[in-house]
Tab-separated table of C-alpha atoms in Angstrom:
chain	number	residue	atom	x	y	z
A	137	MET	CA	25.547	156.061	160.327
A	138	ASP	CA	27.095	154.207	163.208
A	139	GLU	CA	25.848	155.888	166.375
A	140	SER	CA	28.731	154.473	168.395
A	141	SER	CA	30.969	156.991	166.662
A	142	THR	CA	29.328	159.870	168.490
A	143	SER	CA	30.975	161.096	171.670
A	144	ASP	CA	30.118	164.071	173.862
A	145	GLY	CA	31.944	166.249	171.365
A	146	GLY	CA	29.546	165.546	168.509
A	147	ALA	CA	29.827	163.118	165.627
A	148	LEU	CA	33.024	161.846	164.056
A	149	VAL	CA	34.981	164.037	161.642
A	150	VAL	CA	37.373	162.110	159.384
A	151	CYS	CA	40.230	164.174	157.922
A	152	PHE	CA	41.902	162.803	154.814
A	153	GLY	CA	45.243	163.729	153.262
A	154	GLU	CA	48.843	164.523	154.081
A	155	MET	CA	50.728	164.604	157.334
A	156	LEU	CA	54.361	165.650	157.260
A	157	ILE	CA	57.168	167.261	159.180
A	158	ASP	CA	57.713	170.985	158.819
A	159	PHE	CA	61.254	172.156	159.493
A	160	VAL	CA	61.083	175.730	160.721
A	161	PRO	CA	64.089	178.035	161.297
A	162	THR	CA	64.987	178.641	164.928
A	163	VAL	CA	65.100	182.403	164.206
A	164	ASN	CA	62.451	184.577	162.593
A	165	GLY	CA	62.547	186.539	159.367
A	166	VAL	CA	65.292	184.695	157.479
A	167	SER	CA	65.334	182.883	154.153
A	168	LEU	CA	65.857	179.122	154.161
A	169	ALA	CA	69.431	179.619	152.995
A	170	GLU	CA	70.185	182.003	155.893
A	171	ALA	CA	68.561	179.913	158.632
A	172	PRO	CA	71.192	178.818	161.180
A	173	ALA	CA	69.194	175.786	162.360
A	174	PHE	CA	65.749	174.206	162.077
A	175	LYS	CA	63.228	172.865	164.541
A	176	LYS	CA	60.910	170.042	163.510
A	177	ALA	CA	57.148	170.516	163.788
A	178	PRO	CA	54.329	168.156	162.797
A	179	GLY	CA	52.361	169.579	159.867
A	180	GLY	CA	49.891	168.907	157.091
A	181	ALA	CA	46.552	170.696	157.000
A	182	PRO	CA	44.257	167.635	157.333
A	183	ALA	CA	46.187	166.420	160.388
A	184	ASN	CA	46.132	169.915	161.919
A	185	VAL	CA	42.343	170.047	161.471
A	186	ALA	CA	41.935	166.620	163.104
A	187	VAL	CA	43.987	167.692	166.134
A	188	GLY	CA	42.142	171.031	166.273
A	189	ILE	CA	38.799	169.217	166.579
A	190	ALA	CA	40.096	166.783	169.219
A	191	ARG	CA	41.675	169.611	171.230
A	192	LEU	CA	38.237	171.269	171.414
A	193	GLY	CA	36.756	168.039	172.798
A	194	GLY	CA	35.381	166.736	169.505
A	195	SER	CA	35.752	163.340	167.859
A	196	SER	CA	38.174	163.099	164.922
A	197	ALA	CA	40.191	160.614	162.891
A	198	PHE	CA	42.976	160.983	160.345
A	199	ILE	CA	43.446	158.906	157.197
A	200	GLY	CA	46.722	159.179	155.323
A	201	LYS	CA	50.090	157.573	154.700
A	202	VAL	CA	53.522	158.197	156.172
A	203	GLY	CA	56.832	156.379	155.841
A	204	ALA	CA	57.629	153.358	157.976
A	205	ASP	CA	60.360	155.531	159.482
A	206	GLU	CA	61.081	157.388	162.712
A	207	PHE	CA	59.221	160.502	161.530
A	208	GLY	CA	56.179	158.515	160.415
A	209	TYR	CA	55.885	156.734	163.773
A	210	MET	CA	56.406	160.045	165.554
A	211	LEU	CA	53.499	161.604	163.626
A	212	ALA	CA	51.184	158.662	164.344
A	213	ASN	CA	52.090	158.992	168.006
A	214	ILE	CA	51.436	162.751	168.055
A	215	LEU	CA	47.923	162.104	166.741
A	216	LYS	CA	47.353	159.431	169.392
A	217	GLN	CA	48.618	161.729	172.168
A	218	ASN	CA	46.174	164.359	170.942
A	219	LYS	CA	43.263	161.880	171.062
A	220	VAL	CA	42.876	161.636	167.290
A	221	ASN	CA	41.937	158.173	166.006
A	222	ASN	CA	44.934	157.156	163.859
A	223	SER	CA	43.756	153.653	162.894
A	224	GLY	CA	43.356	154.786	159.271
A	225	MET	CA	47.049	155.638	158.959
A	226	ARG	CA	49.239	153.483	156.749
A	227	PHE	CA	53.047	153.102	156.818
A	228	ASP	CA	55.010	152.689	153.590
A	229	PRO	CA	58.265	150.705	153.934
A	230	ALA	CA	59.489	151.915	150.523
A	231	ALA	CA	58.950	155.675	150.820
A	232	ARG	CA	59.826	158.343	153.343
A	233	THR	CA	57.550	160.607	155.363
A	234	ALA	CA	57.193	163.949	153.552
A	235	LEU	CA	59.322	166.865	154.765
A	236	ALA	CA	58.800	170.577	154.193
A	237	PHE	CA	61.239	173.330	155.047
A	238	VAL	CA	59.210	176.477	155.607
A	239	THR	CA	60.219	179.973	156.636
A	240	LEU	CA	58.587	183.347	157.041
A	241	ARG	CA	61.004	185.779	155.449
A	242	ALA	CA	61.543	189.359	156.615
A	243	ASP	CA	59.245	190.580	153.809
A	244	GLY	CA	56.391	188.526	155.313
A	245	GLU	CA	56.347	185.973	152.470
A	246	ARG	CA	56.430	182.254	153.219
A	247	GLU	CA	59.103	180.239	151.468
A	248	PHE	CA	58.670	176.471	151.029
A	249	LEU	CA	61.057	173.689	150.079
A	250	PHE	CA	59.390	170.276	149.828
A	251	PHE	CA	60.993	166.815	149.934
A	252	ARG	CA	58.481	164.553	148.173
A	253	HIS	CA	60.150	162.395	145.491
A	254	PRO	CA	57.735	160.675	146.022
A	255	SER	CA	56.864	160.797	149.703
A	256	ALA	CA	54.693	158.213	151.437
A	257	ASP	CA	51.554	160.411	151.554
A	258	MET	CA	51.432	160.397	147.717
A	259	LEU	CA	51.399	156.592	147.663
A	260	LEU	CA	48.208	155.835	149.594
A	261	ARG	CA	46.207	153.315	147.565
A	262	GLU	CA	42.465	152.842	147.364
A	263	SER	CA	42.896	149.284	148.713
A	264	GLU	CA	44.496	150.738	151.880
A	265	LEU	CA	41.502	152.930	152.819
A	266	ASP	CA	39.806	152.209	156.142
A	267	VAL	CA	36.336	152.034	154.602
A	268	ASN	CA	34.522	151.394	157.907
A	269	LEU	CA	36.119	154.446	159.486
A	270	ILE	CA	34.943	156.629	156.590
A	271	LYS	CA	31.428	155.195	156.862
A	272	GLN	CA	31.299	156.111	160.562
A	273	ALA	CA	32.008	159.770	159.845
A	274	ARG	CA	29.392	162.504	159.887
A	275	ILE	CA	31.839	164.907	158.208
A	276	PHE	CA	34.584	164.055	155.718
A	277	SER	CA	37.243	166.771	155.430
A	278	TYR	CA	39.977	167.050	152.780
A	279	GLY	CA	42.219	169.351	150.765
A	280	SER	CA	43.720	169.347	147.280
A	281	ILE	CA	47.331	168.239	147.834
A	282	SER	CA	46.162	164.610	147.814
A	283	LEU	CA	44.867	165.165	144.246
A	284	ILE	CA	48.276	165.968	142.740
A	285	GLU	CA	49.705	162.477	142.166
A	286	GLU	CA	48.540	158.920	141.641
A	287	PRO	CA	47.805	156.596	143.374
A	288	CYS	CA	46.764	159.024	146.121
A	289	ARG	CA	44.411	160.901	143.794
A	290	SER	CA	42.374	157.738	143.100
A	291	ALA	CA	42.339	156.900	146.807
A	292	HIS	CA	41.080	160.427	147.546
A	293	LEU	CA	38.280	160.182	144.950
A	294	ALA	CA	37.286	156.727	146.231
A	295	ALA	CA	37.209	157.958	149.840
A	296	MET	CA	35.008	160.911	148.834
A	297	ALA	CA	32.631	158.574	146.995
A	298	ILE	CA	32.346	156.275	150.036
A	299	ALA	CA	31.751	159.287	152.304
A	300	LYS	CA	29.102	160.768	149.993
A	301	GLU	CA	27.317	157.422	149.665
A	302	SER	CA	27.142	156.972	153.432
A	303	GLY	CA	25.557	160.412	153.869
A	304	CYS	CA	28.620	162.357	154.998
A	305	PHE	CA	28.869	166.132	154.883
A	306	LEU	CA	31.862	166.925	152.624
A	307	SER	CA	34.184	169.751	153.668
A	308	TYR	CA	36.848	171.031	151.239
A	309	ASP	CA	39.711	173.409	151.974
A	310	PRO	CA	41.823	173.500	148.796
A	311	ASN	CA	44.879	174.832	150.655
A	312	LEU	CA	46.753	175.825	147.505
A	313	ARG	CA	50.466	174.982	147.522
A	314	LEU	CA	51.555	175.937	144.010
A	315	PRO	CA	55.153	174.587	144.231
A	316	LEU	CA	53.756	171.060	144.582
A	317	TRP	CA	51.722	171.133	141.347
A	318	PRO	CA	53.303	170.561	137.924
A	319	SER	CA	51.905	173.907	136.692
A	320	GLU	CA	49.429	176.673	137.583
A	321	ASP	CA	47.026	175.263	135.058
A	322	ALA	CA	47.252	171.774	136.571
A	323	ALA	CA	46.597	173.259	140.023
A	324	ARG	CA	43.524	175.160	138.835
A	325	LYS	CA	42.123	172.133	137.010
A	326	GLY	CA	42.927	169.747	139.857
A	327	ILE	CA	41.365	171.940	142.529
A	328	MET	CA	38.235	172.577	140.445
A	329	SER	CA	37.874	168.907	139.418
A	330	ILE	CA	36.102	168.050	142.693
A	331	TRP	CA	34.648	171.522	143.371
A	332	ASP	CA	30.995	170.683	142.725
A	333	GLN	CA	30.928	167.737	145.135
A	334	ALA	CA	31.563	169.623	148.379
A	335	ASP	CA	28.891	170.722	150.848
A	336	LEU	CA	31.277	173.217	152.458
A	337	ILE	CA	34.212	175.004	150.857
A	338	LYS	CA	36.660	177.291	152.662
A	339	ILE	CA	38.957	179.440	150.534
A	340	SER	CA	41.291	182.370	151.059
A	341	GLU	CA	41.264	185.619	149.103
A	342	ASP	CA	44.488	184.607	147.312
A	343	GLU	CA	42.869	181.348	146.252
A	344	ILE	CA	39.852	183.211	144.819
A	345	SER	CA	42.171	185.365	142.688
A	346	PHE	CA	44.050	182.271	141.550
A	347	LEU	CA	40.987	180.163	140.721
A	348	THR	CA	39.147	182.949	138.884
A	349	GLY	CA	42.195	184.052	136.903
A	350	GLY	CA	42.735	187.314	138.738
A	351	ASP	CA	39.226	188.538	139.582
A	352	ASP	CA	38.612	190.740	142.623
A	353	PRO	CA	38.357	188.409	145.663
A	354	CYS	CA	36.364	191.016	147.589
A	355	ASP	CA	33.547	191.154	145.009
A	356	ASP	CA	30.540	189.118	146.163
A	357	ASN	CA	29.409	188.661	142.545
A	358	VAL	CA	32.720	187.038	141.584
A	359	VAL	CA	32.367	184.596	144.471
A	360	LEU	CA	28.701	183.832	143.835
A	361	GLU	CA	28.864	183.553	140.055
A	362	LYS	CA	32.201	181.765	139.645
A	363	LEU	CA	32.644	179.721	142.810
A	364	PHE	CA	29.259	179.049	144.403
A	365	HIS	CA	27.898	175.821	142.888
A	366	PRO	CA	24.333	174.415	143.077
A	367	ASN	CA	25.190	171.631	145.561
A	368	LEU	CA	27.081	173.921	147.908
A	369	LYS	CA	25.589	174.573	151.336
A	370	LEU	CA	28.216	176.978	152.688
A	371	LEU	CA	31.112	178.866	151.118
A	372	LEU	CA	33.547	180.601	153.451
A	373	VAL	CA	36.205	183.121	152.515
A	374	SER	CA	38.904	183.478	155.149
A	375	GLU	CA	40.400	186.961	155.420
A	376	GLY	CA	43.128	186.217	157.946
A	377	SER	CA	43.071	188.596	160.890
A	378	LYS	CA	40.138	190.487	159.327
A	379	GLY	CA	37.791	187.546	159.894
A	380	CYS	CA	35.697	185.728	157.308
A	381	ARG	CA	32.850	186.092	154.839
A	382	TYR	CA	30.086	183.506	154.447
A	383	TYR	CA	27.713	182.679	151.614
A	384	THR	CA	24.763	180.277	151.611
A	385	LYS	CA	21.805	179.998	149.227
A	386	GLN	CA	19.751	182.119	151.648
A	387	PHE	CA	22.121	184.764	153.014
A	388	LYS	CA	25.613	186.202	153.070
A	389	GLY	CA	27.674	188.355	155.436
A	390	ARG	CA	30.931	188.653	157.305
A	391	VAL	CA	32.137	188.018	160.829
A	392	PRO	CA	35.046	190.246	161.924
A	393	GLY	CA	38.270	188.734	163.193
A	394	ILE	CA	39.588	189.022	166.710
A	395	LYS	CA	42.610	191.224	167.281
A	396	VAL	CA	45.558	189.460	168.884
A	397	LYS	CA	49.322	189.816	168.867
A	398	ALA	CA	50.479	187.438	166.125
A	399	VAL	CA	53.613	185.386	166.760
A	400	ASP	CA	53.255	182.723	164.046
A	401	THR	CA	50.391	182.399	161.536
A	402	THR	CA	51.099	178.713	160.788
A	403	GLY	CA	47.964	176.622	161.202
A	404	ALA	CA	45.555	179.537	161.729
A	405	GLY	CA	43.410	178.502	158.757
A	406	ASP	CA	43.397	174.892	159.921
A	407	ALA	CA	42.396	175.971	163.437
A	408	PHE	CA	39.542	177.985	161.894
A	409	VAL	CA	38.347	174.962	159.890
A	410	GLY	CA	38.665	172.723	162.967
A	411	GLY	CA	36.615	175.162	165.049
A	412	LEU	CA	33.856	175.270	162.460
A	413	LEU	CA	33.773	171.498	161.860
A	414	TYR	CA	33.690	170.902	165.606
A	415	ASN	CA	30.447	172.917	165.711
A	416	LEU	CA	29.042	171.294	162.567
A	417	ALA	CA	29.707	167.843	164.035
A	418	CYS	CA	27.418	168.796	166.918
A	419	ASP	CA	24.753	170.046	164.480
A	420	VAL	CA	25.332	169.671	160.780
A	421	ASN	CA	22.391	171.934	159.875
A	422	LEU	CA	23.534	175.025	161.760
A	423	TYR	CA	24.464	176.749	158.454
A	424	GLN	CA	20.709	177.147	157.768
A	425	ASP	CA	20.271	179.560	160.674
A	426	GLU	CA	22.253	182.755	160.140
A	427	GLU	CA	22.489	183.661	163.814
A	428	ARG	CA	23.821	180.242	164.783
A	429	LEU	CA	26.173	180.236	161.818
A	430	ARG	CA	27.582	183.599	162.924
A	431	GLU	CA	28.113	182.200	166.444
A	432	ALA	CA	29.984	179.206	165.011
A	433	LEU	CA	32.120	181.467	162.802
A	434	LEU	CA	33.002	183.738	165.715
A	435	PHE	CA	34.065	180.589	167.585
A	436	ALA	CA	36.129	179.502	164.537
A	437	ASN	CA	37.709	182.977	164.255
A	438	ALA	CA	38.678	182.738	167.936
A	439	CYS	CA	40.324	179.346	167.242
A	440	GLY	CA	42.391	180.939	164.470
A	441	ALA	CA	43.261	183.971	166.582
A	442	LEU	CA	44.509	181.913	169.534
A	443	THR	CA	46.625	179.754	167.218
A	444	VAL	CA	48.649	182.713	165.914
A	445	THR	CA	49.615	183.768	169.458
A	446	GLU	CA	51.964	180.764	169.776
A	447	LYS	CA	54.594	179.123	167.588
A	448	GLY	CA	53.777	176.062	165.514
A	449	ALA	CA	50.432	174.700	164.387
A	450	ILE	CA	49.630	171.668	166.544
A	451	PRO	CA	51.128	172.967	169.815
A	452	ALA	CA	49.161	176.230	169.422
A	453	LEU	CA	45.728	174.737	168.703
A	454	PRO	CA	43.381	175.921	171.481
A	455	THR	CA	41.124	174.165	173.962
A	456	LYS	CA	37.390	174.847	174.018
A	457	GLU	CA	37.792	176.607	177.365
A	458	ALA	CA	40.318	179.083	175.919
A	459	VAL	CA	38.122	179.742	172.867
A	460	LEU	CA	34.985	180.388	174.921
A	461	LYS	CA	36.949	182.726	177.180
A	462	LEU	CA	38.160	184.772	174.194
A	463	VAL	CA	34.660	184.838	172.637
A	464	ALA	CA	33.226	186.086	175.951
A	465	GLU	CA	35.866	188.865	176.090
A	466	VAL	CA	34.999	189.954	172.542
A	467	LYS	CA	31.306	190.111	173.350
A	468	SER	CA	31.645	191.962	176.638
């Protein structure tokens, strides 16, 4: 590993996948059809995680493709402003930056409308990967949306192979977005196709139900028998405001969430992942010590909690100072 990649904030975390623009209604609790106007917000889970880590003072980079258009350049610039290394970004002159219209309806359900026919993020090729950047990483973080279409799928698999070969810790957050997959079956198969390669997997309760074909997501046996694989070092189940559960080969438990007044839940899961990876980048073996793991998960829960108190994902991602303050309040 290239030692020059380490800064005060731990080793480099490279986040791979999609970055897009979310268009969010200017008023709450309406369907997309009823929304009077939309506000643009940078989105895409891997990019959110990269910014989350940088905001905490860590070292992160983003690899992905956007259009050679105003929105693509805007996204690259947002990463740069947030101190994320964007040298692995590519710009496609023939395809547009992905757009997603997303609303939280009055019934609490999220409604998505994606413009990806195809969008630039789906067209990243293996030949366009910044191999040296991947090799400098201590942690390689990714989702499943980049597995849906070629050539991005092959680029994703190649990037994972390079990361694994150079001794990276592989972190996987499937981040299921069913409307983007051709079918439920394709989604299940696609998500599980790389399951056994990850060192760390973070899933939600809904994703457990989906991947196991409707089993009880709260049952430890379901999680351990169906989802915990022999190479896995840490499996996390996020429970939203309730906190998270953790499973390793040695122990399991849960860390309660932190109660806050929620304004917008967008990006909370990504903030949680960013908070955890920030700690793992400082010490990749902390999952072996239950007490230290619980500390890191409380920190990650605080990252998620602070993110829901403000609108938007990237603007709401917290600083380390804010997280430590909230953790101290919880403990006192």
